[in-house]
PDB file of C-alpha atoms in Angstrom:
ATOM      1  CA  MET A   1    -149.206  -9.501 -89.424  1.00 42.00           C
ATOM      2  CA  THR A   2    -146.545 -11.693 -86.973  1.00 39.00           C
ATOM      3  CA  GLU A   3    -146.947 -15.042 -86.832  1.00 41.00           C
ATOM      4  CA  GLN A   4    -148.341 -16.675 -83.601  1.00 40.00           C
ATOM      5  CA  PRO A   5    -146.991 -20.479 -82.424  1.00 40.00           C
ATOM      6  CA  GLU A   6    -149.074 -23.194 -82.767  1.00 41.00           C
ATOM      7  CA  ARG A   7    -150.741 -23.751 -79.089  1.00 40.00           C
ATOM      8  CA  ASP A   8    -151.630 -27.175 -77.889  1.00 40.00           C
ATOM      9  CA  SER A   9    -152.162 -28.539 -74.548  1.00 40.00           C
ATOM     10  CA  ALA A  10    -148.602 -30.084 -74.474  1.00 42.00           C
ATOM     11  CA  ALA A  11    -147.291 -26.960 -75.693  1.00 43.00           C
ATOM     12  CA  SER A  12    -149.313 -24.949 -73.259  1.00 43.00           C
ATOM     13  CA  ALA A  13    -148.449 -27.557 -69.989  1.00 44.00           C
ATOM     14  CA  PRO A  14    -145.710 -25.304 -67.874  1.00 44.00           C
ATOM     15  CA  ARG A  15    -142.137 -26.591 -68.407  1.00 47.00           C
ATOM     16  CA  PRO A  16    -139.354 -26.297 -65.161  1.00 47.00           C
ATOM     17  CA  THR A  17    -136.849 -23.510 -66.200  1.00 47.00           C
ATOM     18  CA  ALA A  18    -134.333 -25.536 -64.153  1.00 56.00           C
ATOM     19  CA  ARG A  19    -131.973 -27.006 -66.609  1.00 73.00           C
ATOM     20  CA  ALA A  20    -132.380 -30.891 -67.353  1.00 83.00           C
ATOM     21  CA  GLY A  21    -130.509 -33.080 -65.087  1.00 94.00           C
ATOM     22  CA  VAL A  22    -130.540 -35.979 -62.754  1.00 97.00           C
ATOM     23  CA  ARG A  23    -131.879 -35.585 -59.351  1.00 98.00           C
ATOM     24  CA  LEU A  24    -131.397 -37.576 -56.287  1.00 98.00           C
ATOM     25  CA  GLY A  25    -133.707 -37.814 -53.571  1.00 98.00           C
ATOM     26  CA  ILE A  26    -132.199 -38.430 -49.608  1.00 97.00           C
ATOM     27  CA  ASP A  27    -134.269 -40.037 -46.973  1.00 95.00           C
ATOM     28  CA  VAL A  28    -131.949 -39.212 -44.013  1.00 94.00           C
ATOM     29  CA  GLY A  29    -131.885 -41.377 -40.666  1.00 91.00           C
ATOM     30  CA  ASP A  30    -130.213 -42.082 -37.789  1.00 91.00           C
ATOM     31  CA  ALA A  31    -128.750 -45.241 -38.630  1.00 93.00           C
ATOM     32  CA  ARG A  32    -129.327 -45.542 -42.555  1.00 93.00           C
ATOM     33  CA  VAL A  33    -129.643 -42.694 -45.704  1.00 96.00           C
ATOM     34  CA  GLY A  34    -131.924 -44.034 -48.211  1.00 95.00           C
ATOM     35  CA  LEU A  35    -130.912 -42.773 -51.890  1.00 97.00           C
ATOM     36  CA  ALA A  36    -133.282 -42.747 -55.256  1.00 97.00           C
ATOM     37  CA  SER A  37    -132.014 -41.358 -58.702  1.00 98.00           C
ATOM     38  CA  SER A  38    -133.986 -39.423 -61.517  1.00 98.00           C
ATOM     39  CA  ASP A  39    -133.486 -40.275 -65.199  1.00 96.00           C
ATOM     40  CA  PRO A  40    -131.769 -37.628 -66.694  1.00 95.00           C
ATOM     41  CA  ASP A  41    -134.991 -35.422 -67.615  1.00 94.00           C
ATOM     42  CA  ALA A  42    -136.115 -35.268 -64.397  1.00 94.00           C
ATOM     43  CA  LEU A  43    -138.854 -37.066 -64.890  1.00 94.00           C
ATOM     44  CA  ILE A  44    -138.739 -40.738 -62.903  1.00 95.00           C
ATOM     45  CA  ALA A  45    -137.252 -41.738 -59.518  1.00 96.00           C
ATOM     46  CA  THR A  46    -136.002 -45.285 -59.117  1.00 97.00           C
ATOM     47  CA  PRO A  47    -134.504 -46.671 -55.624  1.00 95.00           C
ATOM     48  CA  VAL A  48    -130.336 -46.736 -55.859  1.00 96.00           C
ATOM     49  CA  MET A  49    -129.082 -47.957 -52.714  1.00 95.00           C
ATOM     50  CA  THR A  50    -128.935 -47.706 -48.838  1.00 94.00           C
ATOM     51  CA  LEU A  51    -125.897 -46.081 -47.390  1.00 96.00           C
ATOM     52  CA  ARG A  52    -125.330 -46.910 -43.674  1.00 95.00           C
ATOM     53  CA  ARG A  53    -125.051 -43.730 -41.983  1.00 94.00           C
ATOM     54  CA  ASP A  54    -121.032 -42.874 -40.496  1.00 93.00           C
ATOM     55  CA  PRO A  55    -121.263 -39.670 -38.444  1.00 87.00           C
ATOM     56  CA  ASN A  56    -117.677 -40.302 -37.603  1.00 91.00           C
ATOM     57  CA  ARG A  57    -115.774 -40.626 -40.600  1.00 92.00           C
ATOM     58  CA  ALA A  58    -118.820 -38.973 -43.218  1.00 94.00           C
ATOM     59  CA  SER A  59    -118.228 -41.979 -45.387  1.00 96.00           C
ATOM     60  CA  ASP A  60    -122.136 -41.825 -46.515  1.00 97.00           C
ATOM     61  CA  LEU A  61    -121.280 -38.415 -47.654  1.00 98.00           C
ATOM     62  CA  THR A  62    -118.546 -39.211 -49.088  1.00 97.00           C
ATOM     63  CA  MET A  63    -119.822 -41.912 -51.225  1.00 97.00           C
ATOM     64  CA  LEU A  64    -122.580 -39.099 -51.851  1.00 98.00           C
ATOM     65  CA  ILE A  65    -120.241 -37.053 -53.470  1.00 98.00           C
ATOM     66  CA  THR A  66    -118.796 -39.625 -55.508  1.00 98.00           C
ATOM     67  CA  ILE A  67    -122.623 -40.948 -56.576  1.00 98.00           C
ATOM     68  CA  ILE A  68    -123.244 -36.861 -57.288  1.00 98.00           C
ATOM     69  CA  LYS A  69    -119.890 -36.772 -59.602  1.00 98.00           C
ATOM     70  CA  ASP A  70    -120.831 -40.427 -61.800  1.00 97.00           C
ATOM     71  CA  ARG A  71    -124.367 -39.166 -62.012  1.00 97.00           C
ATOM     72  CA  GLN A  72    -123.854 -35.373 -62.857  1.00 97.00           C
ATOM     73  CA  ALA A  73    -126.448 -34.771 -60.615  1.00 98.00           C
ATOM     74  CA  ARG A  74    -127.889 -31.181 -60.887  1.00 97.00           C
ATOM     75  CA  ALA A  75    -130.123 -31.071 -57.554  1.00 98.00           C
ATOM     76  CA  VAL A  76    -130.282 -33.242 -54.242  1.00 98.00           C
ATOM     77  CA  TYR A  77    -133.379 -32.682 -52.343  1.00 98.00           C
ATOM     78  CA  VAL A  78    -133.023 -33.736 -48.952  1.00 98.00           C
ATOM     79  CA  GLY A  79    -136.109 -35.266 -46.600  1.00 96.00           C
ATOM     80  CA  LEU A  80    -137.408 -32.445 -44.198  1.00 95.00           C
ATOM     81  CA  PRO A  81    -139.267 -34.715 -41.558  1.00 92.00           C
ATOM     82  CA  LEU A  82    -141.741 -31.887 -39.893  1.00 85.00           C
ATOM     83  CA  SER A  83    -144.118 -33.130 -37.665  1.00 79.00           C
ATOM     84  CA  LEU A  84    -147.779 -33.756 -38.992  1.00 75.00           C
ATOM     85  CA  SER A  85    -148.580 -30.316 -37.827  1.00 80.00           C
ATOM     86  CA  GLY A  86    -145.758 -28.990 -39.662  1.00 80.00           C
ATOM     87  CA  GLY A  87    -143.592 -28.019 -36.687  1.00 85.00           C
ATOM     88  CA  GLU A  88    -139.502 -28.783 -35.938  1.00 89.00           C
ATOM     89  CA  THR A  89    -138.285 -32.178 -34.453  1.00 87.00           C
ATOM     90  CA  LEU A  90    -135.472 -32.834 -33.369  1.00 88.00           C
ATOM     91  CA  SER A  91    -135.412 -35.376 -37.049  1.00 89.00           C
ATOM     92  CA  THR A  92    -135.478 -31.903 -38.963  1.00 93.00           C
ATOM     93  CA  GLN A  93    -132.728 -30.605 -37.371  1.00 94.00           C
ATOM     94  CA  LYS A  94    -130.280 -33.877 -38.013  1.00 94.00           C
ATOM     95  CA  ALA A  95    -131.732 -33.314 -41.229  1.00 95.00           C
ATOM     96  CA  ARG A  96    -131.099 -29.772 -42.024  1.00 96.00           C
ATOM     97  CA  ASP A  97    -127.202 -30.506 -40.495  1.00 96.00           C
ATOM     98  CA  TYR A  98    -127.010 -33.191 -42.654  1.00 97.00           C
ATOM     99  CA  ALA A  99    -127.907 -30.835 -45.976  1.00 98.00           C
ATOM    100  CA  GLY A 100    -125.619 -28.537 -44.683  1.00 97.00           C
ATOM    101  CA  GLN A 101    -122.862 -30.868 -44.586  1.00 97.00           C
ATOM    102  CA  LEU A 102    -123.584 -32.131 -48.301  1.00 98.00           C
ATOM    103  CA  ALA A 103    -124.012 -28.828 -49.304  1.00 98.00           C
ATOM    104  CA  GLY A 104    -120.248 -28.099 -47.875  1.00 98.00           C
ATOM    105  CA  MET A 105    -118.861 -30.999 -49.622  1.00 98.00           C
ATOM    106  CA  ILE A 106    -120.502 -30.091 -53.039  1.00 98.00           C
ATOM    107  CA  GLN A 107    -119.143 -26.774 -52.717  1.00 98.00           C
ATOM    108  CA  ALA A 108    -115.414 -28.122 -51.813  1.00 97.00           C
ATOM    109  CA  ALA A 109    -115.118 -30.356 -54.613  1.00 97.00           C
ATOM    110  CA  GLU A 110    -116.501 -27.660 -56.998  1.00 97.00           C
ATOM    111  CA  LEU A 111    -119.513 -29.421 -58.270  1.00 97.00           C
ATOM    112  CA  PRO A 112    -122.414 -27.757 -60.354  1.00 96.00           C
ATOM    113  CA  THR A 113    -124.722 -29.253 -57.661  1.00 97.00           C
ATOM    114  CA  GLU A 114    -127.700 -27.459 -55.866  1.00 97.00           C
ATOM    115  CA  VAL A 115    -129.040 -28.936 -52.442  1.00 98.00           C
ATOM    116  CA  TYR A 116    -132.475 -28.410 -51.487  1.00 98.00           C
ATOM    117  CA  LEU A 117    -134.359 -29.185 -48.238  1.00 97.00           C
ATOM    118  CA  ILE A 118    -137.893 -30.688 -49.176  1.00 94.00           C
ATOM    119  CA  ASP A 119    -141.184 -31.701 -47.008  1.00 90.00           C
ATOM    120  CA  GLU A 120    -141.150 -35.175 -46.416  1.00 87.00           C
ATOM    121  CA  ARG A 121    -144.136 -35.562 -44.031  1.00 72.00           C
ATOM    122  CA  LEU A 122    -145.549 -39.266 -43.929  1.00 56.00           C
ATOM    123  CA  SER A 123    -142.656 -40.474 -47.052  1.00 53.00           C
ATOM    124  CA  THR A 124    -141.721 -43.367 -44.770  1.00 53.00           C
ATOM    125  CA  VAL A 125    -144.984 -44.382 -44.036  1.00 49.00           C
ATOM    126  CA  SER A 126    -146.571 -43.863 -47.600  1.00 53.00           C
ATOM    127  CA  ALA A 127    -143.288 -46.277 -48.962  1.00 47.00           C
ATOM    128  CA  ALA A 128    -144.167 -48.894 -46.435  1.00 51.00           C
ATOM    129  CA  THR A 129    -148.057 -48.596 -47.247  1.00 57.00           C
ATOM    130  CA  LYS A 130    -146.842 -49.172 -51.098  1.00 49.00           C
ATOM    131  CA  MET A 131    -144.536 -51.806 -50.085  1.00 51.00           C
ATOM    132  CA  ARG A 132    -147.001 -53.770 -48.125  1.00 55.00           C
ATOM    133  CA  ALA A 133    -149.572 -53.653 -51.466  1.00 62.00           C
ATOM    134  CA  SER A 134    -147.190 -54.640 -53.513  1.00 59.00           C
ATOM    135  CA  GLY A 135    -146.651 -58.159 -51.705  1.00 60.00           C
ATOM    136  CA  VAL A 136    -143.328 -57.029 -49.923  1.00 55.00           C
ATOM    137  CA  ALA A 137    -143.576 -58.458 -46.320  1.00 58.00           C
ATOM    138  CA  SER A 138    -142.660 -56.394 -43.375  1.00 57.00           C
ATOM    139  CA  LYS A 139    -139.590 -58.308 -41.781  1.00 54.00           C
ATOM    140  CA  ASP A 140    -138.203 -57.821 -45.866  1.00 56.00           C
ATOM    141  CA  GLN A 141    -138.869 -53.838 -46.105  1.00 53.00           C
ATOM    142  CA  ARG A 142    -136.095 -52.721 -43.462  1.00 61.00           C
ATOM    143  CA  THR A 143    -133.467 -53.317 -46.278  1.00 64.00           C
ATOM    144  CA  ARG A 144    -135.312 -51.083 -48.575  1.00 77.00           C
ATOM    145  CA  ILE A 145    -137.556 -48.890 -46.721  1.00 76.00           C
ATOM    146  CA  ASP A 146    -135.211 -46.297 -47.091  1.00 87.00           C
ATOM    147  CA  GLN A 147    -134.669 -46.235 -50.688  1.00 89.00           C
ATOM    148  CA  ALA A 148    -138.507 -46.637 -50.822  1.00 88.00           C
ATOM    149  CA  ALA A 149    -138.551 -43.554 -48.714  1.00 90.00           C
ATOM    150  CA  ALA A 150    -136.520 -41.531 -50.739  1.00 94.00           C
ATOM    151  CA  VAL A 151    -138.288 -42.501 -53.863  1.00 94.00           C
ATOM    152  CA  GLU A 152    -141.183 -40.623 -52.646  1.00 92.00           C
ATOM    153  CA  ILE A 153    -138.893 -37.534 -51.603  1.00 95.00           C
ATOM    154  CA  LEU A 154    -137.872 -37.329 -55.038  1.00 97.00           C
ATOM    155  CA  THR A 155    -141.122 -38.448 -56.363  1.00 95.00           C
ATOM    156  CA  HIS A 156    -142.805 -35.849 -54.404  1.00 93.00           C
ATOM    157  CA  ALA A 157    -140.079 -33.107 -55.916  1.00 96.00           C
ATOM    158  CA  LEU A 158    -140.235 -33.830 -59.327  1.00 96.00           C
ATOM    159  CA  ASP A 159    -144.003 -33.518 -59.181  1.00 92.00           C
ATOM    160  CA  LEU A 160    -143.476 -29.904 -57.883  1.00 93.00           C
ATOM    161  CA  ARG A 161    -140.589 -29.072 -60.139  1.00 95.00           C
ATOM    162  CA  GLN A 162    -142.799 -30.015 -62.939  1.00 92.00           C
ATOM    163  CA  SER A 163    -145.640 -28.314 -61.842  1.00 91.00           C
ATOM    164  CA  TRP A 164    -144.191 -25.179 -60.866  1.00 92.00           C
ATOM    165  CA  GLY A 165    -141.439 -25.200 -63.283  1.00 92.00           C
ATOM    166  CA  ARG A 166    -138.972 -24.399 -60.892  1.00 94.00           C
ATOM    167  CA  GLU A 167    -136.679 -26.565 -57.964  1.00 95.00           C
ATOM    168  CA  PRO A 168    -138.701 -26.648 -55.128  1.00 95.00           C
ATOM    169  CA  GLY A 169    -138.032 -26.658 -51.675  1.00 95.00           C
ATOM    170  CA  THR A 170    -135.647 -24.599 -49.661  1.00 96.00           C
ATOM    171  CA  PRO A 171    -132.069 -24.340 -51.123  1.00 97.00           C
ATOM    172  CA  VAL A 172    -129.121 -25.239 -48.662  1.00 97.00           C
ATOM    173  CA  SER A 173    -126.149 -23.367 -48.678  1.00 94.00           C
ATOM    174  CA  ALA A 174    -122.633 -24.367 -47.222  1.00 89.00           C
ATOM    175  CA  PRO A 175    -122.481 -23.665 -43.141  1.00 81.00           C
TER     176      PRO A 175
END
């Protein structure tokens, strides 16, 4: 008779098949890029910083590559701002383009990091609501709202990852 492993509720919970490691969440805007990071077990999202967008010199993307290297990030989730009905918008294409540029720079740097687009509908609205509820005045939100939206994006991705047992979102390849 073969021995069967003992099962309990924790053992039967879905386990992500993707390798452990830090995940990053990115909220891309026209003027700023919010960044959040997970812990090495990919369980908790925390705000990191807000970068000023620099489409001409790509210094924001260069800084992201440095952060990805320093934190040894395994995956980056770029928020995809779809309309409430799930349709594409001008912002959707901008996020796709940004994710493609980032994937290209990651590939050029020979980093083992994957880029995914993840639905971010209402992430900024949710972040603003939570900030107000925690007592942050509207006038003080501007400096932190992008980071808070990145936390929302990353938290959503981490929850899906835990539930599905794989990386969520749409993989992005270098252009």
